[in-house]
Amino acid sequence: MRLSARVDYALRAAAELAAAGSGPTTVGELAKEQELPPKYLENILLQMRRAGLVRGQRGPEGGYVLARPAAQITLADVIRAVDGPLANVRGERPEHVGYRGAARSLQEVWIALRASERMILEEVTLEQIATGKLPARVMELAADPAAWD
């Protein structure tokens, strides 16, 4: 699985917003805390706002806050907001890509891969990331030394 810089930055900023609680956090604060380029982060937060994941608050006490509780926003929600569908093949959803001959089974592999990604990304919430209390299944998978190779 390859995550774009945009997804990485979005997830890191979202985790910071989850940790901040209900008070607004400025783009500058988020960028400084995670060592991200502020202008690029601003564009990412705008995408997340359009997707209904964050709200912007103007004024001297302004900044960004999560639009819903961190326990209700999954990693998959953030990824889809800034990068589109979780798994695609040449920009297409796996169920829309057809293969012929000996490669016919690749479609099932891509669909299984997407299902596997979903099992993790739709289970892990921003609250779990911010608190470090990940689901047992995630911890088990990450504890396997082969997972780190």
mmCIF file of N, CA, C and O in Angstrom, residues 50-139:
data_model
loop_
_atom_site.group_PDB
_atom_site.id
_atom_site.type_symbol
_atom_site.label_atom_id
_atom_site.label_comp_id
_atom_site.label_asym_id
_atom_site.label_seq_id
_atom_site.Cartn_x
_atom_site.Cartn_y
_atom_site.Cartn_z
ATOM 1 N N ARG A 50 -14.407 20.339 3.077
ATOM 2 C CA ARG A 50 -15.421 20.022 2.067
ATOM 3 C C ARG A 50 -16.037 18.643 2.284
ATOM 4 O O ARG A 50 -17.199 18.408 1.974
ATOM 5 N N ALA A 51 -15.246 17.731 2.831
ATOM 6 C CA ALA A 51 -15.729 16.372 3.102
ATOM 7 C C ALA A 51 -16.482 16.284 4.435
ATOM 8 O O ALA A 51 -16.983 15.213 4.788
ATOM 9 N N GLY A 52 -16.546 17.390 5.165
ATOM 10 C CA GLY A 52 -17.273 17.403 6.425
ATOM 11 C C GLY A 52 -16.525 16.803 7.606
ATOM 12 O O GLY A 52 -17.133 16.458 8.616
ATOM 13 N N LEU A 53 -15.198 16.709 7.500
ATOM 14 C CA LEU A 53 -14.410 16.140 8.596
ATOM 15 C C LEU A 53 -13.910 17.193 9.574
ATOM 16 O O LEU A 53 -13.714 16.898 10.757
ATOM 17 N N VAL A 54 -13.666 18.404 9.082
ATOM 18 C CA VAL A 54 -13.226 19.493 9.950
ATOM 19 C C VAL A 54 -14.084 20.724 9.681
ATOM 20 O O VAL A 54 -14.730 20.833 8.634
ATOM 21 N N ARG A 55 -14.064 21.616 10.654
ATOM 22 C CA ARG A 55 -14.730 22.918 10.513
ATOM 23 C C ARG A 55 -13.687 23.996 10.728
ATOM 24 O O ARG A 55 -12.821 23.863 11.601
ATOM 25 N N GLY A 56 -13.788 25.049 9.952
ATOM 26 C CA GLY A 56 -12.909 26.192 10.127
ATOM 27 C C GLY A 56 -13.601 27.242 10.967
ATOM 28 O O GLY A 56 -14.807 27.431 10.853
ATOM 29 N N GLN A 57 -12.837 27.889 11.821
ATOM 30 C CA GLN A 57 -13.373 28.945 12.667
ATOM 31 C C GLN A 57 -12.526 30.182 12.433
ATOM 32 O O GLN A 57 -11.307 30.149 12.617
ATOM 33 N N ARG A 58 -13.158 31.273 12.036
ATOM 34 C CA ARG A 58 -12.422 32.512 11.735
ATOM 35 C C ARG A 58 -12.226 33.356 12.990
ATOM 36 O O ARG A 58 -12.875 33.134 13.998
ATOM 37 N N GLY A 59 -11.352 34.326 12.852
ATOM 38 C CA GLY A 59 -11.156 35.280 13.927
ATOM 39 C C GLY A 59 -9.883 35.031 14.712
ATOM 40 O O GLY A 59 -9.139 34.090 14.443
ATOM 41 N N PRO A 60 -9.650 35.893 15.719
ATOM 42 C CA PRO A 60 -8.417 35.786 16.496
ATOM 43 C C PRO A 60 -8.292 34.462 17.248
ATOM 44 O O PRO A 60 -7.194 33.988 17.510
ATOM 45 N N GLU A 61 -9.385 33.873 17.593
ATOM 46 C CA GLU A 61 -9.377 32.568 18.276
ATOM 47 C C GLU A 61 -9.695 31.448 17.294
ATOM 48 O O GLU A 61 -10.161 30.382 17.682
ATOM 49 N N GLY A 62 -9.444 31.704 16.013
ATOM 50 C CA GLY A 62 -9.822 30.771 14.960
ATOM 51 C C GLY A 62 -8.853 29.626 14.769
ATOM 52 O O GLY A 62 -7.828 29.511 15.431
ATOM 53 N N GLY A 63 -9.231 28.791 13.838
ATOM 54 C CA GLY A 63 -8.440 27.621 13.514
ATOM 55 C C GLY A 63 -9.360 26.515 13.036
ATOM 56 O O GLY A 63 -10.475 26.775 12.584
ATOM 57 N N TYR A 64 -8.907 25.293 13.152
ATOM 58 C CA TYR A 64 -9.682 24.138 12.721
ATOM 59 C C TYR A 64 -10.009 23.239 13.905
ATOM 60 O O TYR A 64 -9.222 23.114 14.845
ATOM 61 N N VAL A 65 -11.185 22.621 13.828
ATOM 62 C CA VAL A 65 -11.611 21.606 14.799
ATOM 63 C C VAL A 65 -12.228 20.460 14.012
ATOM 64 O O VAL A 65 -12.668 20.634 12.868
ATOM 65 N N LEU A 66 -12.259 19.300 14.608
ATOM 66 C CA LEU A 66 -12.948 18.179 13.974
ATOM 67 C C LEU A 66 -14.439 18.478 13.933
ATOM 68 O O LEU A 66 -14.997 19.043 14.880
ATOM 69 N N ALA A 67 -15.086 18.090 12.856
ATOM 70 C CA ALA A 67 -16.516 18.347 12.696
ATOM 71 C C ALA A 67 -17.375 17.354 13.476
ATOM 72 O O ALA A 67 -18.549 17.623 13.719
ATOM 73 N N ARG A 68 -16.817 16.210 13.843
ATOM 74 C CA ARG A 68 -17.504 15.220 14.668
ATOM 75 C C ARG A 68 -16.508 14.695 15.692
ATOM 76 O O ARG A 68 -15.308 14.920 15.558
ATOM 77 N N PRO A 69 -16.984 13.974 16.679
ATOM 78 C CA PRO A 69 -16.056 13.420 17.661
ATOM 79 C C PRO A 69 -15.006 12.533 16.993
ATOM 80 O O PRO A 69 -15.293 11.823 16.026
ATOM 81 N N ALA A 70 -13.792 12.574 17.538
ATOM 82 C CA ALA A 70 -12.676 11.807 16.974
ATOM 83 C C ALA A 70 -12.975 10.314 16.938
ATOM 84 O O ALA A 70 -12.469 9.598 16.070
ATOM 85 N N ALA A 71 -13.811 9.837 17.855
ATOM 86 C CA ALA A 71 -14.172 8.417 17.888
ATOM 87 C C ALA A 71 -15.087 8.030 16.729
ATOM 88 O O ALA A 71 -15.287 6.850 16.466
ATOM 89 N N GLN A 72 -15.607 9.026 16.012
ATOM 90 C CA GLN A 72 -16.510 8.757 14.889
ATOM 91 C C GLN A 72 -15.863 9.003 13.526
ATOM 92 O O GLN A 72 -16.523 8.901 12.495
ATOM 93 N N ILE A 73 -14.584 9.330 13.514
ATOM 94 C CA ILE A 73 -13.869 9.563 12.251
ATOM 95 C C ILE A 73 -12.786 8.498 12.120
ATOM 96 O O ILE A 73 -11.902 8.401 12.963
ATOM 97 N N THR A 74 -12.871 7.712 11.053
ATOM 98 C CA THR A 74 -11.888 6.651 10.837
ATOM 99 C C THR A 74 -10.762 7.139 9.920
ATOM 100 O O THR A 74 -10.899 8.158 9.228
ATOM 101 N N LEU A 75 -9.694 6.365 9.912
ATOM 102 C CA LEU A 75 -8.605 6.675 8.984
ATOM 103 C C LEU A 75 -9.095 6.609 7.548
ATOM 104 O O LEU A 75 -8.691 7.413 6.710
ATOM 105 N N ALA A 76 -9.996 5.674 7.265
ATOM 106 C CA ALA A 76 -10.553 5.551 5.914
ATOM 107 C C ALA A 76 -11.296 6.824 5.517
ATOM 108 O O ALA A 76 -11.209 7.255 4.361
ATOM 109 N N ASP A 77 -12.007 7.448 6.449
ATOM 110 C CA ASP A 77 -12.720 8.697 6.147
ATOM 111 C C ASP A 77 -11.747 9.773 5.689
ATOM 112 O O ASP A 77 -12.006 10.484 4.714
ATOM 113 N N VAL A 78 -10.637 9.895 6.396
ATOM 114 C CA VAL A 78 -9.646 10.918 6.062
ATOM 115 C C VAL A 78 -8.998 10.618 4.716
ATOM 116 O O VAL A 78 -8.862 11.498 3.864
ATOM 117 N N ILE A 79 -8.630 9.370 4.505
ATOM 118 C CA ILE A 79 -7.984 8.995 3.243
ATOM 119 C C ILE A 79 -8.911 9.265 2.066
ATOM 120 O O ILE A 79 -8.497 9.850 1.057
ATOM 121 N N ARG A 80 -10.159 8.862 2.183
ATOM 122 C CA ARG A 80 -11.114 9.096 1.085
ATOM 123 C C ARG A 80 -11.321 10.587 0.833
ATOM 124 O O ARG A 80 -11.519 11.002 -0.310
ATOM 125 N N ALA A 81 -11.295 11.393 1.878
ATOM 126 C CA ALA A 81 -11.510 12.833 1.730
ATOM 127 C C ALA A 81 -10.424 13.502 0.904
ATOM 128 O O ALA A 81 -10.696 14.424 0.146
ATOM 129 N N VAL A 82 -9.189 13.047 1.050
ATOM 130 C CA VAL A 82 -8.091 13.734 0.367
ATOM 131 C C VAL A 82 -7.521 12.965 -0.826
ATOM 132 O O VAL A 82 -6.808 13.545 -1.633
ATOM 133 N N ASP A 83 -7.839 11.676 -0.926
ATOM 134 C CA ASP A 83 -7.222 10.871 -1.986
ATOM 135 C C ASP A 83 -8.200 10.011 -2.771
ATOM 136 O O ASP A 83 -7.790 9.275 -3.653
ATOM 137 N N GLY A 84 -9.472 10.029 -2.415
ATOM 138 C CA GLY A 84 -10.451 9.226 -3.137
ATOM 139 C C GLY A 84 -10.533 7.807 -2.611
ATOM 140 O O GLY A 84 -10.158 7.531 -1.473
ATOM 141 N N PRO A 85 -11.025 6.885 -3.434
ATOM 142 C CA PRO A 85 -11.234 5.498 -2.996
ATOM 143 C C PRO A 85 -9.966 4.855 -2.445
ATOM 144 O O PRO A 85 -8.855 5.191 -2.849
ATOM 145 N N LEU A 86 -10.154 3.918 -1.522
ATOM 146 C CA LEU A 86 -9.012 3.282 -0.861
ATOM 147 C C LEU A 86 -8.127 2.502 -1.813
ATOM 148 O O LEU A 86 -6.919 2.544 -1.700
ATOM 149 N N ALA A 87 -8.705 1.742 -2.697
ATOM 150 C CA ALA A 87 -7.890 0.930 -3.613
ATOM 151 C C ALA A 87 -8.401 1.143 -5.031
ATOM 152 O O ALA A 87 -9.600 1.062 -5.280
ATOM 153 N N ASN A 88 -7.483 1.430 -5.926
ATOM 154 C CA ASN A 88 -7.871 1.534 -7.327
ATOM 155 C C ASN A 88 -6.742 1.001 -8.192
ATOM 156 O O ASN A 88 -5.613 0.879 -7.759
ATOM 157 N N VAL A 89 -7.118 0.669 -9.390
ATOM 158 C CA VAL A 89 -6.174 0.147 -10.367
ATOM 159 C C VAL A 89 -6.209 1.103 -11.562
ATOM 160 O O VAL A 89 -7.252 1.242 -12.200
ATOM 161 N N ARG A 90 -5.113 1.788 -11.766
ATOM 162 C CA ARG A 90 -5.051 2.771 -12.851
ATOM 163 C C ARG A 90 -6.189 3.788 -12.758
ATOM 164 O O ARG A 90 -6.770 4.203 -13.755
ATOM 165 N N GLY A 91 -6.552 4.168 -11.529
ATOM 166 C CA GLY A 91 -7.602 5.161 -11.335
ATOM 167 C C GLY A 91 -9.012 4.609 -11.354
ATOM 168 O O GLY A 91 -9.974 5.364 -11.237
ATOM 169 N N GLU A 92 -9.170 3.321 -11.527
ATOM 170 C CA GLU A 92 -10.497 2.685 -11.572
ATOM 171 C C GLU A 92 -10.714 1.836 -10.327
ATOM 172 O O GLU A 92 -9.765 1.293 -9.759
ATOM 173 N N ARG A 93 -11.961 1.691 -9.925
ATOM 174 C CA ARG A 93 -12.291 0.779 -8.833
ATOM 175 C C ARG A 93 -12.021 -0.649 -9.315
ATOM 176 O O ARG A 93 -12.241 -0.959 -10.493
ATOM 177 N N PRO A 94 -11.525 -1.529 -8.450
ATOM 178 C CA PRO A 94 -11.162 -2.890 -8.875
ATOM 179 C C PRO A 94 -12.297 -3.662 -9.543
ATOM 180 O O PRO A 94 -12.050 -4.439 -10.456
ATOM 181 N N GLU A 95 -13.529 -3.421 -9.123
ATOM 182 C CA GLU A 95 -14.641 -4.151 -9.733
ATOM 183 C C GLU A 95 -14.950 -3.681 -11.159
ATOM 184 O O GLU A 95 -15.665 -4.346 -11.897
ATOM 185 N N HIS A 96 -14.373 -2.542 -11.560
ATOM 186 C CA HIS A 96 -14.591 -2.030 -12.910
ATOM 187 C C HIS A 96 -13.450 -2.342 -13.863
ATOM 188 O O HIS A 96 -13.476 -1.936 -15.019
ATOM 189 N N VAL A 97 -12.429 -3.028 -13.353
ATOM 190 C CA VAL A 97 -11.278 -3.377 -14.186
ATOM 191 C C VAL A 97 -11.404 -4.846 -14.558
ATOM 192 O O VAL A 97 -11.525 -5.705 -13.703
ATOM 193 N N GLY A 98 -11.381 -5.106 -15.836
ATOM 194 C CA GLY A 98 -11.498 -6.490 -16.286
ATOM 195 C C GLY A 98 -10.177 -7.017 -16.814
ATOM 196 O O GLY A 98 -9.401 -6.287 -17.430
ATOM 197 N N TYR A 99 -9.914 -8.254 -16.533
ATOM 198 C CA TYR A 99 -8.710 -8.909 -17.037
ATOM 199 C C TYR A 99 -9.119 -10.121 -17.853
ATOM 200 O O TYR A 99 -10.186 -10.690 -17.644
ATOM 201 N N ARG A 100 -8.235 -10.532 -18.720
ATOM 202 C CA ARG A 100 -8.518 -11.682 -19.571
ATOM 203 C C ARG A 100 -7.431 -12.726 -19.422
ATOM 204 O O ARG A 100 -6.351 -12.454 -18.940
ATOM 205 N N GLY A 101 -7.747 -13.891 -19.832
ATOM 206 C CA GLY A 101 -6.759 -14.969 -19.885
ATOM 207 C C GLY A 101 -6.157 -15.283 -18.527
ATOM 208 O O GLY A 101 -6.847 -15.325 -17.511
ATOM 209 N N ALA A 102 -4.850 -15.482 -18.533
ATOM 210 C CA ALA A 102 -4.140 -15.895 -17.323
ATOM 211 C C ALA A 102 -4.193 -14.838 -16.217
ATOM 212 O O ALA A 102 -4.010 -15.160 -15.053
ATOM 213 N N ALA A 103 -4.454 -13.593 -16.540
ATOM 214 C CA ALA A 103 -4.496 -12.514 -15.548
ATOM 215 C C ALA A 103 -5.881 -12.317 -14.940
ATOM 216 O O ALA A 103 -6.057 -11.454 -14.078
ATOM 217 N N ARG A 104 -6.851 -13.115 -15.346
ATOM 218 C CA ARG A 104 -8.245 -12.941 -14.914
ATOM 219 C C ARG A 104 -8.387 -12.855 -13.385
ATOM 220 O O ARG A 104 -9.182 -12.081 -12.869
ATOM 221 N N SER A 105 -7.620 -13.626 -12.649
ATOM 222 C CA SER A 105 -7.747 -13.676 -11.183
ATOM 223 C C SER A 105 -7.227 -12.419 -10.478
ATOM 224 O O SER A 105 -7.472 -12.243 -9.284
ATOM 225 N N LEU A 106 -6.519 -11.550 -11.187
ATOM 226 C CA LEU A 106 -6.011 -10.333 -10.549
ATOM 227 C C LEU A 106 -7.135 -9.476 -9.969
ATOM 228 O O LEU A 106 -6.974 -8.868 -8.918
ATOM 229 N N GLN A 107 -8.283 -9.435 -10.636
ATOM 230 C CA GLN A 107 -9.386 -8.630 -10.133
ATOM 231 C C GLN A 107 -9.785 -9.061 -8.721
ATOM 232 O O GLN A 107 -9.983 -8.223 -7.838
ATOM 233 N N GLU A 108 -9.873 -10.364 -8.476
ATOM 234 C CA GLU A 108 -10.218 -10.849 -7.138
ATOM 235 C C GLU A 108 -9.142 -10.490 -6.122
ATOM 236 O O GLU A 108 -9.430 -10.181 -4.967
ATOM 237 N N VAL A 109 -7.888 -10.510 -6.545
ATOM 238 C CA VAL A 109 -6.796 -10.124 -5.646
ATOM 239 C C VAL A 109 -6.948 -8.658 -5.251
ATOM 240 O O VAL A 109 -6.839 -8.307 -4.076
ATOM 241 N N TRP A 110 -7.226 -7.775 -6.213
ATOM 242 C CA TRP A 110 -7.365 -6.342 -5.906
ATOM 243 C C TRP A 110 -8.575 -6.098 -5.000
ATOM 244 O O TRP A 110 -8.510 -5.273 -4.093
ATOM 245 N N ILE A 111 -9.652 -6.822 -5.233
ATOM 246 C CA ILE A 111 -10.832 -6.664 -4.387
ATOM 247 C C ILE A 111 -10.551 -7.172 -2.976
ATOM 248 O O ILE A 111 -10.934 -6.538 -1.985
ATOM 249 N N ALA A 112 -9.839 -8.279 -2.853
ATOM 250 C CA ALA A 112 -9.468 -8.798 -1.532
ATOM 251 C C ALA A 112 -8.526 -7.831 -0.816
ATOM 252 O O ALA A 112 -8.647 -7.619 0.395
ATOM 253 N N LEU A 113 -7.605 -7.244 -1.559
ATOM 254 C CA LEU A 113 -6.691 -6.266 -0.979
ATOM 255 C C LEU A 113 -7.471 -5.072 -0.434
ATOM 256 O O LEU A 113 -7.224 -4.614 0.684
ATOM 257 N N ARG A 114 -8.419 -4.581 -1.207
ATOM 258 C CA ARG A 114 -9.248 -3.458 -0.750
ATOM 259 C C ARG A 114 -10.021 -3.838 0.508
ATOM 260 O O ARG A 114 -10.090 -3.073 1.462
ATOM 261 N N ALA A 115 -10.584 -5.047 0.539
ATOM 262 C CA ALA A 115 -11.334 -5.501 1.714
ATOM 263 C C ALA A 115 -10.424 -5.564 2.939
ATOM 264 O O ALA A 115 -10.825 -5.182 4.047
ATOM 265 N N SER A 116 -9.205 -6.014 2.746
ATOM 266 C CA SER A 116 -8.247 -6.098 3.845
ATOM 267 C C SER A 116 -7.892 -4.699 4.358
ATOM 268 O O SER A 116 -7.848 -4.467 5.574
ATOM 269 N N GLU A 117 -7.649 -3.773 3.452
ATOM 270 C CA GLU A 117 -7.372 -2.386 3.839
ATOM 271 C C GLU A 117 -8.548 -1.820 4.625
ATOM 272 O O GLU A 117 -8.357 -1.175 5.661
ATOM 273 N N ARG A 118 -9.745 -2.035 4.120
ATOM 274 C CA ARG A 118 -10.941 -1.520 4.790
ATOM 275 C C ARG A 118 -11.067 -2.050 6.211
ATOM 276 O O ARG A 118 -11.474 -1.323 7.115
ATOM 277 N N MET A 119 -10.760 -3.344 6.407
ATOM 278 C CA MET A 119 -10.895 -3.930 7.745
ATOM 279 C C MET A 119 -10.085 -3.144 8.770
ATOM 280 O O MET A 119 -10.529 -2.963 9.895
ATOM 281 N N ILE A 120 -8.935 -2.683 8.395
ATOM 282 C CA ILE A 120 -8.099 -1.918 9.320
ATOM 283 C C ILE A 120 -8.483 -0.441 9.311
ATOM 284 O O ILE A 120 -8.761 0.149 10.360
ATOM 285 N N LEU A 121 -8.511 0.171 8.150
ATOM 286 C CA LEU A 121 -8.704 1.614 8.054
ATOM 287 C C LEU A 121 -10.087 2.082 8.492
ATOM 288 O O LEU A 121 -10.243 3.218 8.938
ATOM 289 N N GLU A 122 -11.090 1.234 8.364
ATOM 290 C CA GLU A 122 -12.431 1.600 8.825
ATOM 291 C C GLU A 122 -12.641 1.257 10.296
ATOM 292 O O GLU A 122 -13.643 1.643 10.883
ATOM 293 N N GLU A 123 -11.710 0.553 10.891
ATOM 294 C CA GLU A 123 -11.802 0.205 12.313
ATOM 295 C C GLU A 123 -11.064 1.209 13.195
ATOM 296 O O GLU A 123 -11.497 1.509 14.303
ATOM 297 N N VAL A 124 -9.963 1.732 12.705
ATOM 298 C CA VAL A 124 -9.132 2.631 13.509
ATOM 299 C C VAL A 124 -9.669 4.057 13.401
ATOM 300 O O VAL A 124 -9.850 4.586 12.312
ATOM 301 N N THR A 125 -9.902 4.672 14.569
ATOM 302 C CA THR A 125 -10.424 6.037 14.613
ATOM 303 C C THR A 125 -9.329 7.033 14.972
ATOM 304 O O THR A 125 -8.261 6.652 15.473
ATOM 305 N N LEU A 126 -9.628 8.297 14.758
ATOM 306 C CA LEU A 126 -8.677 9.345 15.140
ATOM 307 C C LEU A 126 -8.462 9.364 16.646
ATOM 308 O O LEU A 126 -7.353 9.634 17.113
ATOM 309 N N GLU A 127 -9.491 9.057 17.406
ATOM 310 C CA GLU A 127 -9.333 9.004 18.856
ATOM 311 C C GLU A 127 -8.308 7.932 19.240
ATOM 312 O O GLU A 127 -7.446 8.164 20.090
ATOM 313 N N GLN A 128 -8.392 6.774 18.600
ATOM 314 C CA GLN A 128 -7.445 5.702 18.902
ATOM 315 C C GLN A 128 -6.022 6.092 18.525
ATOM 316 O O GLN A 128 -5.067 5.763 19.235
ATOM 317 N N ILE A 129 -5.864 6.793 17.422
ATOM 318 C CA ILE A 129 -4.539 7.258 17.008
ATOM 319 C C ILE A 129 -4.011 8.270 18.021
ATOM 320 O O ILE A 129 -2.876 8.171 18.482
ATOM 321 N N ALA A 130 -4.844 9.246 18.376
ATOM 322 C CA ALA A 130 -4.412 10.317 19.279
ATOM 323 C C ALA A 130 -4.075 9.797 20.676
ATOM 324 O O ALA A 130 -3.179 10.334 21.332
ATOM 325 N N THR A 131 -4.760 8.759 21.119
ATOM 326 C CA THR A 131 -4.512 8.232 22.467
ATOM 327 C C THR A 131 -3.516 7.078 22.468
ATOM 328 O O THR A 131 -3.058 6.658 23.531
ATOM 329 N N GLY A 132 -3.211 6.535 21.287
ATOM 330 C CA GLY A 132 -2.304 5.396 21.200
ATOM 331 C C GLY A 132 -2.951 4.087 21.611
ATOM 332 O O GLY A 132 -2.261 3.085 21.788
ATOM 333 N N LYS A 133 -4.269 4.071 21.743
ATOM 334 C CA LYS A 133 -4.998 2.859 22.142
ATOM 335 C C LYS A 133 -5.597 2.207 20.895
ATOM 336 O O LYS A 133 -6.789 2.318 20.621
ATOM 337 N N LEU A 134 -4.755 1.524 20.162
ATOM 338 C CA LEU A 134 -5.166 0.908 18.904
ATOM 339 C C LEU A 134 -5.919 -0.392 19.167
ATOM 340 O O LEU A 134 -5.695 -1.058 20.182
ATOM 341 N N PRO A 135 -6.794 -0.781 18.231
ATOM 342 C CA PRO A 135 -7.521 -2.043 18.375
ATOM 343 C C PRO A 135 -6.562 -3.234 18.472
ATOM 344 O O PRO A 135 -5.474 -3.222 17.891
ATOM 345 N N ALA A 136 -6.986 -4.253 19.199
ATOM 346 C CA ALA A 136 -6.150 -5.439 19.418
ATOM 347 C C ALA A 136 -5.698 -6.059 18.108
ATOM 348 O O ALA A 136 -4.540 -6.468 17.974
ATOM 349 N N ARG A 137 -6.586 -6.127 17.121
ATOM 350 C CA ARG A 137 -6.228 -6.731 15.837
ATOM 351 C C ARG A 137 -5.076 -5.980 15.171
ATOM 352 O O ARG A 137 -4.171 -6.584 14.602
ATOM 353 N N VAL A 138 -5.092 -4.677 15.262
ATOM 354 C CA VAL A 138 -4.024 -3.865 14.680
ATOM 355 C C VAL A 138 -2.721 -4.123 15.425
ATOM 356 O O VAL A 138 -1.658 -4.294 14.813
ATOM 357 N N MET A 139 -2.792 -4.165 16.739
ATOM 358 C CA MET A 139 -1.593 -4.400 17.538
ATOM 359 C C MET A 139 -1.008 -5.787 17.258
ATOM 360 O O MET A 139 0.208 -5.938 17.185
#
